[in-house]
Short mmCIF file of C-alpha atoms in Angstrom, two decimals:
data_model
loop_
_atom_site.label_atom_id
_atom_site.label_comp_id
_atom_site.label_asym_id
_atom_site.label_seq_id
_atom_site.Cartn_x
_atom_site.Cartn_y
_atom_site.Cartn_z
CA MET A 1 -13.78 22.48 7.82
CA ILE A 2 -10.28 22.33 9.30
CA ALA A 3 -8.76 25.76 10.03
CA LEU A 4 -5.54 25.98 8.00
CA PHE A 5 -2.84 28.63 8.16
CA VAL A 6 -1.79 27.95 4.55
CA ASP A 7 -3.62 27.88 1.23
CA LYS A 8 -2.37 24.41 0.38
CA ILE A 9 -0.93 21.52 2.37
CA ARG A 10 2.38 20.17 1.14
CA PHE A 11 2.86 16.41 1.15
CA PHE A 12 6.45 15.33 1.79
CA ASP A 13 6.53 11.63 0.91
CA THR A 14 9.26 9.58 2.56
CA THR A 15 8.27 6.12 1.31
CA LEU A 16 11.64 5.77 -0.41
CA ARG A 17 13.57 6.66 2.75
CA ASP A 18 11.69 6.12 6.01
CA GLY A 19 9.37 3.63 4.30
CA GLU A 20 12.30 1.62 2.99
CA GLN A 21 13.63 1.43 6.54
CA THR A 22 10.79 -1.01 7.25
CA PRO A 23 12.60 -4.19 8.34
CA GLY A 24 13.13 -6.50 5.38
CA VAL A 25 12.39 -3.91 2.69
CA SER A 26 15.06 -3.11 0.09
CA LEU A 27 14.20 -1.47 -3.23
CA LYS A 28 16.21 -1.50 -6.44
CA PRO A 29 16.99 1.86 -8.10
CA SER A 30 14.58 1.02 -10.94
CA GLN A 31 11.80 0.33 -8.42
CA LYS A 32 12.51 3.60 -6.66
CA VAL A 33 12.18 5.48 -9.94
CA GLU A 34 8.87 3.73 -10.64
CA ILE A 35 7.49 4.61 -7.21
CA ALA A 36 8.75 8.20 -7.42
CA THR A 37 7.04 8.60 -10.81
CA MET A 38 3.73 7.36 -9.39
CA LEU A 39 4.03 9.72 -6.40
CA ALA A 40 4.71 12.70 -8.65
CA GLU A 41 1.69 11.78 -10.77
CA LEU A 42 -0.42 11.69 -7.59
CA GLY A 43 0.53 15.31 -6.91
CA VAL A 44 3.00 14.87 -4.04
CA SER A 45 5.00 18.07 -3.45
CA THR A 46 8.29 16.56 -2.25
CA ILE A 47 9.70 13.06 -2.67
CA GLU A 48 12.46 11.99 -0.28
CA ALA A 49 14.36 9.62 -2.54
CA GLY A 50 16.45 7.94 0.15
CA SER A 51 19.70 8.68 1.94
CA ALA A 52 22.45 9.57 -0.53
CA ALA A 53 25.21 8.79 1.96
CA ALA A 54 23.96 5.26 2.62
CA SER A 55 25.29 3.43 -0.46
CA GLU A 56 26.17 3.71 -4.13
CA GLY A 57 22.80 2.12 -4.95
CA GLU A 58 21.06 4.93 -3.07
CA ARG A 59 23.07 7.51 -5.00
CA GLU A 60 22.25 5.84 -8.30
CA ALA A 61 18.55 5.90 -7.43
CA LEU A 62 18.76 9.58 -6.47
CA ARG A 63 20.51 10.46 -9.73
CA LEU A 64 17.90 8.58 -11.76
CA ILE A 65 14.96 10.16 -9.93
CA ALA A 66 16.47 13.65 -10.04
CA GLY A 67 17.01 13.26 -13.78
CA ALA A 68 13.55 11.89 -14.54
CA GLY A 69 11.94 15.30 -15.02
CA LEU A 70 9.29 14.73 -12.34
CA SER A 71 7.01 17.54 -11.21
CA ALA A 72 7.86 17.00 -7.53
CA GLU A 73 10.79 18.44 -5.59
CA ILE A 74 13.39 15.70 -5.03
CA ALA A 75 14.91 15.53 -1.55
CA THR A 76 17.38 13.30 0.23
CA PHE A 77 18.08 12.63 3.88
CA VAL A 78 21.38 14.07 5.15
CA ARG A 79 23.17 14.35 8.46
CA ALA A 80 24.92 17.58 9.51
CA LEU A 81 28.01 16.48 7.60
CA PRO A 82 29.59 18.17 4.54
CA LEU A 83 30.07 14.81 2.79
CA ASP A 84 26.35 13.99 3.02
CA ILE A 85 25.49 17.39 1.57
CA ASP A 86 28.04 16.97 -1.24
CA TYR A 87 26.48 13.62 -2.16
CA ALA A 88 23.05 15.28 -2.31
CA ALA A 89 24.20 18.15 -4.51
CA ASP A 90 26.34 16.01 -6.79
CA CYS A 91 23.48 13.56 -7.38
CA GLY A 92 21.11 16.32 -8.46
CA ALA A 93 18.82 16.65 -5.43
CA ASP A 94 16.72 19.82 -5.13
CA CYS A 95 16.42 19.66 -1.37
CA VAL A 96 18.10 18.18 1.70
CA HIS A 97 16.16 16.86 4.66
CA LEU A 98 18.79 17.87 7.22
CA VAL A 99 18.10 15.79 10.33
CA VAL A 100 19.68 16.81 13.64
CA PRO A 101 19.05 15.10 17.02
CA VAL A 102 17.55 17.63 19.43
CA SER A 103 16.56 15.70 22.59
CA ASP A 104 19.09 15.42 25.41
CA LEU A 105 18.70 11.64 25.16
CA HIS A 106 19.81 11.60 21.53
CA ILE A 107 22.40 14.35 21.93
CA GLY A 108 24.08 12.61 24.85
CA ALA A 109 23.56 8.90 24.19
CA LYS A 110 23.89 8.89 20.39
CA LEU A 111 26.10 11.84 19.46
CA ARG A 112 27.91 12.23 22.79
CA LYS A 113 28.06 15.97 22.27
CA SER A 114 26.74 19.06 24.01
CA ARG A 115 23.71 21.11 23.03
CA GLU A 116 25.99 23.90 21.86
CA GLN A 117 28.01 21.57 19.64
CA VAL A 118 24.86 20.23 18.00
CA CYS A 119 23.68 23.77 17.27
CA GLU A 120 26.99 24.61 15.62
CA MET A 121 26.87 21.42 13.55
CA ALA A 122 23.32 22.14 12.42
CA TRP A 123 23.90 25.77 11.57
CA ASN A 124 27.15 25.09 9.71
CA ALA A 125 25.39 22.37 7.71
CA VAL A 126 22.57 24.76 6.79
CA GLU A 127 25.04 27.36 5.56
CA TYR A 128 26.99 24.79 3.56
CA ALA A 129 23.85 23.32 1.97
CA LYS A 130 22.73 26.79 0.91
CA GLU A 131 26.19 27.40 -0.61
CA ARG A 132 25.65 24.22 -2.64
CA GLY A 133 22.36 25.64 -3.93
CA LEU A 134 20.01 23.31 -2.04
CA VAL A 135 16.64 23.89 -0.44
CA VAL A 136 17.01 23.06 3.25
CA GLU A 137 14.38 21.45 5.45
CA LEU A 138 15.92 21.47 8.93
CA SER A 139 14.47 18.61 10.95
CA GLY A 140 14.61 18.11 14.72
CA GLU A 141 14.92 14.40 15.45
CA ASP A 142 13.11 13.29 18.62
CA ALA A 143 11.66 16.80 18.92
CA SER A 144 8.77 15.51 21.02
CA ARG A 145 11.23 14.75 23.87
CA ALA A 146 13.36 17.89 23.42
CA ASP A 147 13.50 20.99 25.59
CA PRO A 148 11.06 23.31 23.74
CA ASP A 149 13.22 26.38 24.28
CA TYR A 150 16.34 24.63 23.00
CA LEU A 151 14.46 23.32 19.95
CA ALA A 152 13.10 26.79 19.16
CA GLY A 153 16.55 28.31 19.51
CA LEU A 154 18.16 25.75 17.21
CA PHE A 155 15.39 26.25 14.66
CA ARG A 156 15.64 30.06 14.80
CA GLY A 157 19.39 29.90 14.29
CA GLY A 158 18.86 27.62 11.31
CA VAL A 159 16.35 29.98 9.71
CA GLU A 160 18.68 32.94 10.26
CA ARG A 161 21.36 31.03 8.36
CA GLY A 162 19.09 30.24 5.44
CA ALA A 163 16.97 27.18 6.28
CA ASP A 164 13.88 27.29 4.07
CA ARG A 165 11.66 25.02 6.13
CA LEU A 166 11.55 23.29 9.50
CA CYS A 167 10.30 19.86 10.55
CA PHE A 168 9.11 18.64 13.95
CA CYS A 169 9.76 14.89 14.29
CA ASP A 170 7.80 12.72 16.71
CA THR A 171 10.46 10.05 16.23
CA VAL A 172 9.07 7.44 18.62
CA GLY A 173 5.38 8.27 18.34
CA ILE A 174 4.74 9.57 21.87
CA LEU A 175 2.94 12.83 21.13
CA THR A 176 -0.69 13.49 21.95
CA PRO A 177 -2.94 15.93 20.07
CA GLU A 178 -2.97 18.18 23.14
CA GLN A 179 0.83 18.39 23.14
CA VAL A 180 0.82 19.08 19.41
CA ALA A 181 -1.61 21.99 19.87
CA SER A 182 0.67 23.40 22.56
CA VAL A 183 4.08 23.12 20.88
CA ILE A 184 3.43 23.77 17.16
CA PRO A 185 2.27 27.43 17.32
CA GLY A 186 5.57 28.46 18.93
CA LEU A 187 7.57 27.18 15.97
CA LEU A 188 5.77 28.92 13.13
CA PHE A 189 8.48 31.48 12.33
CA ALA A 190 9.13 29.44 9.14
CA PRO A 191 7.10 26.89 7.14
CA LEU A 192 6.81 23.83 9.40
CA SER A 193 6.38 20.15 8.57
CA ILE A 194 5.15 17.44 10.93
CA HIS A 195 6.73 13.96 10.85
CA CYS A 196 4.88 11.38 12.97
CA HIS A 197 5.48 7.73 13.80
CA ASP A 198 2.70 5.33 14.71
CA ASP A 199 4.17 3.45 17.69
CA LEU A 200 1.07 4.14 19.80
CA GLY A 201 -1.36 4.42 16.90
CA MET A 202 -1.43 8.23 17.01
CA ALA A 203 0.40 9.22 13.81
CA MET A 204 -2.72 10.19 11.84
CA THR A 205 -4.33 12.01 14.76
CA ASN A 206 -1.19 13.95 15.62
CA THR A 207 -0.57 14.88 11.98
CA LEU A 208 -4.10 16.29 11.68
CA ALA A 209 -3.66 18.15 14.98
CA ALA A 210 -0.39 19.68 13.74
CA LEU A 211 -1.99 20.85 10.48
CA LYS A 212 -4.81 22.41 12.46
CA ALA A 213 -2.27 24.12 14.75
CA GLY A 214 -0.44 25.73 11.83
CA ALA A 215 1.94 23.21 10.25
CA SER A 216 1.97 23.60 6.49
CA ALA A 217 3.27 20.18 5.44
CA ALA A 218 2.89 16.54 6.43
CA HIS A 219 5.51 13.81 6.11
CA VAL A 220 3.80 10.64 4.89
CA THR A 221 4.47 7.21 3.43
CA VAL A 222 2.45 4.94 1.16
CA ASN A 223 0.57 2.34 3.24
CA GLY A 224 2.07 3.83 6.42
CA LEU A 225 5.39 2.06 5.81
CA GLY A 226 8.28 2.94 8.09
CA GLU A 227 10.40 1.83 10.98
CA ARG A 228 8.69 -0.18 13.71
CA ALA A 229 4.95 0.65 13.50
CA GLY A 230 5.43 2.97 10.53
CA ASN A 231 4.55 6.53 9.60
CA THR A 232 1.44 8.52 8.72
CA PRO A 233 -0.16 6.84 5.67
CA ILE A 234 -0.71 9.23 2.76
CA GLU A 235 -3.87 7.48 1.56
CA GLU A 236 -5.58 7.83 4.94
CA LEU A 237 -4.46 11.40 5.58
CA VAL A 238 -5.50 12.62 2.14
CA MET A 239 -8.96 11.09 2.33
CA ALA A 240 -9.50 12.26 5.93
CA LEU A 241 -8.65 15.81 4.88
CA GLU A 242 -10.80 15.66 1.75
CA VAL A 243 -13.84 13.92 3.22
CA LEU A 244 -13.93 14.88 6.88
CA TYR A 245 -12.43 18.36 6.76
CA GLY A 246 -13.33 19.58 3.29
CA VAL A 247 -9.72 20.32 2.32
CA GLN A 248 -8.77 20.25 -1.36
CA THR A 249 -5.42 18.47 -1.08
CA GLY A 250 -4.44 18.60 -4.74
CA ILE A 251 -3.76 14.85 -4.63
CA ARG A 252 -5.25 12.74 -7.44
CA THR A 253 -7.19 10.48 -5.12
CA ASP A 254 -8.30 8.03 -7.81
CA GLY A 255 -4.67 6.89 -8.07
CA LEU A 256 -4.24 6.06 -4.38
CA TYR A 257 -5.19 2.38 -4.61
CA HIS A 258 -2.99 1.74 -7.63
CA VAL A 259 0.02 3.25 -5.85
CA ALA A 260 -0.74 1.37 -2.63
CA THR A 261 -0.93 -2.03 -4.33
CA ALA A 262 2.14 -1.37 -6.48
CA VAL A 263 4.21 -0.37 -3.45
CA SER A 264 2.93 -3.39 -1.52
CA LYS A 265 4.09 -5.73 -4.29
CA MET A 266 7.49 -4.09 -4.70
CA THR A 267 8.25 -3.96 -0.98
CA GLY A 268 6.80 -7.38 -0.17
CA VAL A 269 4.75 -5.87 2.67
CA PRO A 270 1.14 -7.07 2.30
CA LEU A 271 -1.76 -4.73 2.91
CA PRO A 272 -3.77 -5.66 6.02
CA LEU A 273 -7.18 -6.91 4.93
CA ASN A 274 -9.00 -4.35 7.06
CA LYS A 275 -6.71 -1.38 6.33
CA ALA A 276 -8.61 1.85 5.73
CA ILE A 277 -8.96 3.01 2.11
CA VAL A 278 -6.70 0.40 0.45
CA GLY A 279 -7.28 -2.85 2.39
CA GLU A 280 -9.09 -5.66 0.58
CA MET A 281 -12.13 -5.40 2.82
CA ALA A 282 -12.43 -1.58 2.81
CA PHE A 283 -15.22 -1.69 0.19
CA THR A 284 -16.28 -5.32 0.57
CA HIS A 285 -19.62 -6.42 2.03
CA GLU A 286 -21.03 -9.79 3.03
CA SER A 287 -23.71 -9.16 5.64
CA GLY A 288 -27.15 -9.43 4.09
CA ILE A 289 -28.37 -6.20 5.72
CA HIS A 290 -25.27 -4.24 4.69
CA ALA A 291 -25.10 -5.65 1.16
CA HIS A 292 -28.80 -5.01 0.58
CA GLY A 293 -28.43 -1.42 1.76
CA VAL A 294 -25.34 -0.77 -0.34
CA LEU A 295 -26.95 -2.21 -3.45
CA ARG A 296 -29.89 0.16 -3.03
CA ASN A 297 -27.89 3.22 -1.92
CA ALA A 298 -24.12 2.94 -1.46
CA SER A 299 -23.97 5.73 1.13
CA THR A 300 -25.92 3.60 3.62
CA TYR A 301 -22.74 1.73 4.60
CA GLU A 302 -19.91 3.53 2.76
CA PRO A 303 -18.55 6.96 3.79
CA ILE A 304 -16.90 7.44 0.39
CA ARG A 305 -17.39 5.98 -3.05
CA PRO A 306 -14.75 3.36 -3.91
CA GLU A 307 -14.20 5.05 -7.28
CA GLN A 308 -12.83 8.10 -5.45
CA VAL A 309 -9.70 6.13 -4.57
CA GLY A 310 -9.53 4.01 -7.71
CA ARG A 311 -11.42 1.01 -6.39
CA THR A 312 -14.62 -0.94 -7.02
CA ARG A 313 -17.17 -2.31 -4.59
CA ARG A 314 -17.18 -6.04 -3.88
CA ILE A 315 -19.98 -8.21 -2.51
CA LEU A 316 -18.62 -11.40 -0.96
CA LEU A 317 -20.91 -14.33 -0.43
CA GLY A 318 -21.08 -16.41 2.72
CA LYS A 319 -23.38 -17.39 5.55
CA HIS A 320 -24.34 -13.75 6.17
CA SER A 321 -25.41 -13.16 2.58
CA GLY A 322 -29.00 -12.36 1.69
CA THR A 323 -31.08 -12.71 -1.42
CA ALA A 324 -30.18 -9.28 -2.80
CA SER A 325 -26.43 -9.84 -2.80
CA VAL A 326 -26.69 -13.36 -4.24
CA GLN A 327 -29.06 -12.13 -6.95
CA ALA A 328 -26.66 -9.29 -7.83
CA ALA A 329 -23.72 -11.70 -8.06
CA LEU A 330 -25.71 -14.09 -10.26
CA HIS A 331 -26.69 -11.25 -12.55
CA GLU A 332 -23.02 -10.19 -12.85
CA LEU A 333 -22.10 -13.77 -13.78
CA GLY A 334 -24.80 -13.90 -16.46
CA TYR A 335 -27.41 -16.12 -14.74
CA VAL A 336 -31.16 -15.60 -14.97
CA CYS A 337 -33.11 -17.33 -12.17
CA ASP A 338 -36.67 -17.34 -10.87
CA GLU A 339 -37.51 -16.73 -7.19
CA GLY A 340 -37.53 -20.41 -6.29
CA GLN A 341 -34.16 -21.04 -7.88
CA ILE A 342 -32.63 -18.01 -6.15
CA ALA A 343 -33.98 -19.19 -2.79
CA GLU A 344 -32.33 -22.59 -3.31
CA ILE A 345 -29.04 -21.00 -4.38
CA VAL A 346 -29.07 -18.73 -1.30
CA ALA A 347 -29.64 -21.74 0.95
CA ARG A 348 -26.70 -23.61 -0.59
CA VAL A 349 -24.45 -20.54 -0.36
CA LYS A 350 -25.24 -20.23 3.35
CA ALA A 351 -24.50 -23.92 3.82
CA ILE A 352 -21.05 -23.46 2.30
CA GLY A 353 -20.50 -20.46 4.55
CA ASP A 354 -21.53 -22.46 7.62
CA GLU A 355 -18.66 -24.83 6.82
CA GLY A 356 -16.27 -21.93 7.37
CA ARG A 357 -15.55 -21.49 3.68
CA ARG A 358 -15.46 -18.36 1.58
CA VAL A 359 -17.78 -18.66 -1.42
CA THR A 360 -15.85 -17.85 -4.59
CA ASP A 361 -17.32 -16.97 -7.97
CA ALA A 362 -16.54 -20.47 -9.19
CA ASP A 363 -18.35 -21.93 -6.17
CA LEU A 364 -21.43 -19.81 -6.90
CA MET A 365 -21.38 -20.80 -10.56
CA ALA A 366 -21.17 -24.48 -9.64
CA VAL A 367 -24.14 -24.10 -7.28
CA ALA A 368 -26.15 -22.20 -9.90
CA ASP A 369 -25.37 -24.76 -12.58
CA SER A 370 -26.58 -27.52 -10.26
CA VAL A 371 -29.80 -25.72 -9.30
CA LEU A 372 -30.54 -24.73 -12.89
CA ASP A 373 -29.63 -28.24 -14.09
CA LEU A 374 -27.05 -26.88 -16.50
CA VAL A 375 -24.52 -29.33 -17.87
CA ARG A 376 -21.25 -27.75 -19.02
CA GLU A 377 -18.42 -29.56 -20.67
CA PRO A 378 -15.13 -28.25 -19.21
CA VAL A 379 -13.10 -26.17 -21.64
CA ILE A 380 -9.87 -27.44 -20.09
CA THR A 381 -9.01 -30.66 -18.29
CA LEU A 382 -5.78 -31.24 -16.40
CA LYS A 383 -4.00 -34.46 -17.43
CA GLN A 384 -0.69 -34.08 -15.60
CA VAL A 385 1.50 -31.59 -13.78
CA THR A 386 5.18 -32.10 -12.86
CA VAL A 387 7.20 -29.66 -10.77
CA VAL A 388 10.95 -29.72 -10.10
CA SER A 389 12.38 -27.55 -7.32
CA GLY A 390 15.22 -27.62 -4.83
CA SER A 391 18.57 -26.12 -3.89
CA ASN A 392 20.63 -24.95 -6.89
CA VAL A 393 17.69 -25.74 -9.19
CA ILE A 394 15.52 -23.21 -11.02
CA PRO A 395 11.90 -24.11 -10.17
CA THR A 396 10.37 -25.60 -13.32
CA ALA A 397 6.89 -26.95 -14.07
CA SER A 398 5.36 -28.78 -17.01
CA VAL A 399 1.64 -29.32 -17.52
CA THR A 400 -0.47 -31.23 -20.00
CA LEU A 401 -4.05 -30.09 -20.58
CA THR A 402 -6.82 -30.79 -23.00
CA VAL A 403 -8.02 -27.40 -24.26
CA ASN A 404 -11.20 -27.44 -26.34
CA GLY A 405 -10.52 -31.11 -27.10
CA GLY A 406 -6.90 -30.70 -28.15
CA GLU A 407 -3.92 -31.72 -26.02
CA VAL A 408 -1.44 -29.02 -25.04
CA THR A 409 1.82 -29.41 -23.12
CA CYS A 410 3.71 -26.39 -21.78
CA ALA A 411 6.60 -25.74 -19.41
CA ALA A 412 7.70 -22.67 -17.47
CA THR A 413 10.10 -21.52 -14.78
CA GLY A 414 9.23 -19.32 -11.82
CA ASN A 415 10.36 -17.77 -8.57
CA GLY A 416 9.14 -20.90 -6.80
CA PRO A 417 7.30 -24.15 -7.61
CA VAL A 418 3.84 -22.59 -7.31
CA ASP A 419 4.82 -19.63 -9.50
CA ALA A 420 6.25 -22.01 -12.12
CA ALA A 421 3.10 -24.18 -12.15
CA ILE A 422 0.79 -21.17 -12.50
CA GLU A 423 2.86 -19.74 -15.35
CA ALA A 424 2.85 -23.10 -17.15
CA LEU A 425 -0.95 -23.25 -16.90
CA ARG A 426 -1.29 -19.69 -18.25
CA ARG A 427 0.90 -20.52 -21.23
CA ALA A 428 -1.00 -23.72 -21.92
CA VAL A 429 -4.33 -21.89 -22.32
CA ALA A 430 -2.88 -18.83 -24.10
CA GLY A 431 -4.37 -20.00 -27.39
CA ALA A 432 -7.85 -19.92 -25.88
CA GLY A 433 -7.47 -16.65 -23.98
CA ASP A 434 -5.07 -14.37 -22.11
CA ILE A 435 -5.78 -15.14 -18.46
CA ARG A 436 -3.96 -13.16 -15.79
CA LEU A 437 -3.46 -13.88 -12.10
CA GLU A 438 -4.55 -10.75 -10.21
CA ASP A 439 -4.39 -12.05 -6.64
CA TYR A 440 -3.26 -15.18 -4.81
CA GLN A 441 -4.04 -16.10 -1.21
CA VAL A 442 -3.33 -19.24 0.78
CA ASP A 443 -4.53 -20.23 4.25
CA ALA A 444 -3.82 -23.32 6.33
CA ILE A 445 -7.11 -24.91 7.34
CA THR A 446 -5.54 -27.42 9.70
CA GLY A 447 -2.26 -27.45 11.62
CA GLY A 448 0.80 -29.65 11.24
CA THR A 449 3.11 -30.50 8.36
CA ASP A 450 0.22 -32.25 6.57
CA ALA A 451 -2.03 -29.19 6.88
CA LEU A 452 -4.92 -28.82 4.47
CA VAL A 453 -4.38 -25.54 2.63
CA ASP A 454 -7.08 -23.41 1.04
CA VAL A 455 -5.86 -21.52 -2.04
CA THR A 456 -7.93 -18.67 -3.48
CA VAL A 457 -7.02 -17.01 -6.77
CA CYS A 458 -8.46 -14.01 -8.57
CA LEU A 459 -8.15 -14.30 -12.34
CA SER A 460 -9.01 -11.89 -15.14
CA LYS A 461 -9.68 -12.14 -18.87
CA ASP A 462 -10.68 -9.25 -21.14
CA GLY A 463 -11.62 -7.08 -18.15
CA ARG A 464 -13.72 -9.79 -16.48
CA MET A 465 -12.58 -10.94 -13.04
CA LEU A 466 -13.42 -14.14 -11.20
CA THR A 467 -12.36 -15.89 -7.99
CA SER A 468 -11.92 -19.62 -7.49
CA ARG A 469 -10.42 -21.92 -4.90
CA GLY A 470 -8.65 -25.21 -4.37
CA ALA A 471 -8.08 -27.16 -1.15
CA ARG A 472 -5.36 -29.81 -0.86
CA THR A 473 -2.65 -30.91 1.53
CA ASP A 474 -0.24 -30.14 -1.34
CA ILE A 475 -0.02 -26.38 -1.87
CA ILE A 476 1.11 -26.83 -5.48
CA MET A 477 -1.85 -29.02 -6.37
CA GLY A 478 -4.21 -26.76 -4.41
CA SER A 479 -2.97 -23.84 -6.49
CA VAL A 480 -3.33 -25.81 -9.73
CA GLU A 481 -6.85 -26.86 -8.77
CA ALA A 482 -7.85 -23.25 -8.09
CA MET A 483 -6.32 -22.08 -11.37
CA VAL A 484 -7.95 -24.78 -13.50
CA SER A 485 -11.36 -24.17 -11.92
CA GLY A 486 -11.14 -20.43 -12.48
CA MET A 487 -9.76 -20.69 -16.00
CA ASN A 488 -12.55 -23.06 -16.99
CA ARG A 489 -15.15 -20.56 -15.84
CA LEU A 490 -13.49 -17.62 -17.60
CA LEU A 491 -13.22 -19.54 -20.86
CA GLU A 492 -16.85 -20.67 -20.87
CA GLU A 493 -19.29 -18.85 -23.09
CA ARG A 494 -21.22 -16.39 -20.98
CA GLY A 495 -25.04 -16.54 -20.79
#
């Protein structure tokens, strides 16, 4: 059990501010409202909705979030400037995250002011924010490189003038847990937050060390988004506290994966495959020994149940797969096989894996059909696909399929030629079933402009999910091939 100085840890989520400062990320006000709503539903205490002084779009987002009736406190980033504070108050914020540079490097090189001038700016801003009726979290930027005595003095002066909370910022991620244990206890004359960056991979460790040393709140972002190497990821911190330290965080953990994937899609920042908690492979097994153990008792190779974070376990098939995992996958797909047939299917699965290929559900079904001598007439057959794309042209695709013996032609537009082709295929089979694209991955198998690409799609219909693949030198046709293969399998009668 971690020794805490407070009854409950506060989570100050800065996905919509520090997270949006990830290079290339820009969220619309409507997206910010959607993310803020999900964070409030998770149980986050404070949501930093952006920087009100940055743009009119930021102010619109803040107004919308502040007016959404969310359970969380709504904060905004401000500098020690009256105009910033006015923007925050006028847009309906509950709290200002008042950030003041405190290291001599930042004071001299960035502000070109003296220590005394920075103190006056900070204290005046605190007083003004309190006059405007705002909760104030006074934050020391680059605190890890500041003179500890100067930082403590600035913080004390801020509290004397009405600051409600303080925040220690490891702005460039250079703290160590030992330094955290040394510096945090001397700043506990007001509720203290810790804000860590992950430049040297220490954000999680330093955040935990700060909470153990007496900090009462942690600044976090979804998926660890943030400038450069990012910030402390909420999903990892919450589960580390819950599982390793026995802390009841008050966060609805079964919503973590949904929020992580939604934020990933909206920001365009993909989740690393091996990311803890929310990465694709976090609860995925292929090795025969591991898969066999997990199928018998999940705790053999999983420290937490996937359902705790809103996920399900996956068994991937490949050259490392054993009989148990192949048998489980066949059962899920509705196949009944004897021992000899299973042995042959396992051998063929390993052979596919030895070729360097991932074995999709459609691959396994094709192997099983062959071994069991099952002949299936395809539900759909592709007759033609035409795609138009280029500068000043909306990507458009038309497809002609035979669906259950009848010919269907459909057209659709999309964000790109692949998106248009996939949407046209979905529309063409809509009469036979509502098939959704849940995931899309593409890898280049060979190099060069004529590279062979391997497209893998995950499709769903009526709660059933299935993966399939296509490999072509043409990414559009590879995608179409994967879609048609998967749709055929989903539309077949099971059993």
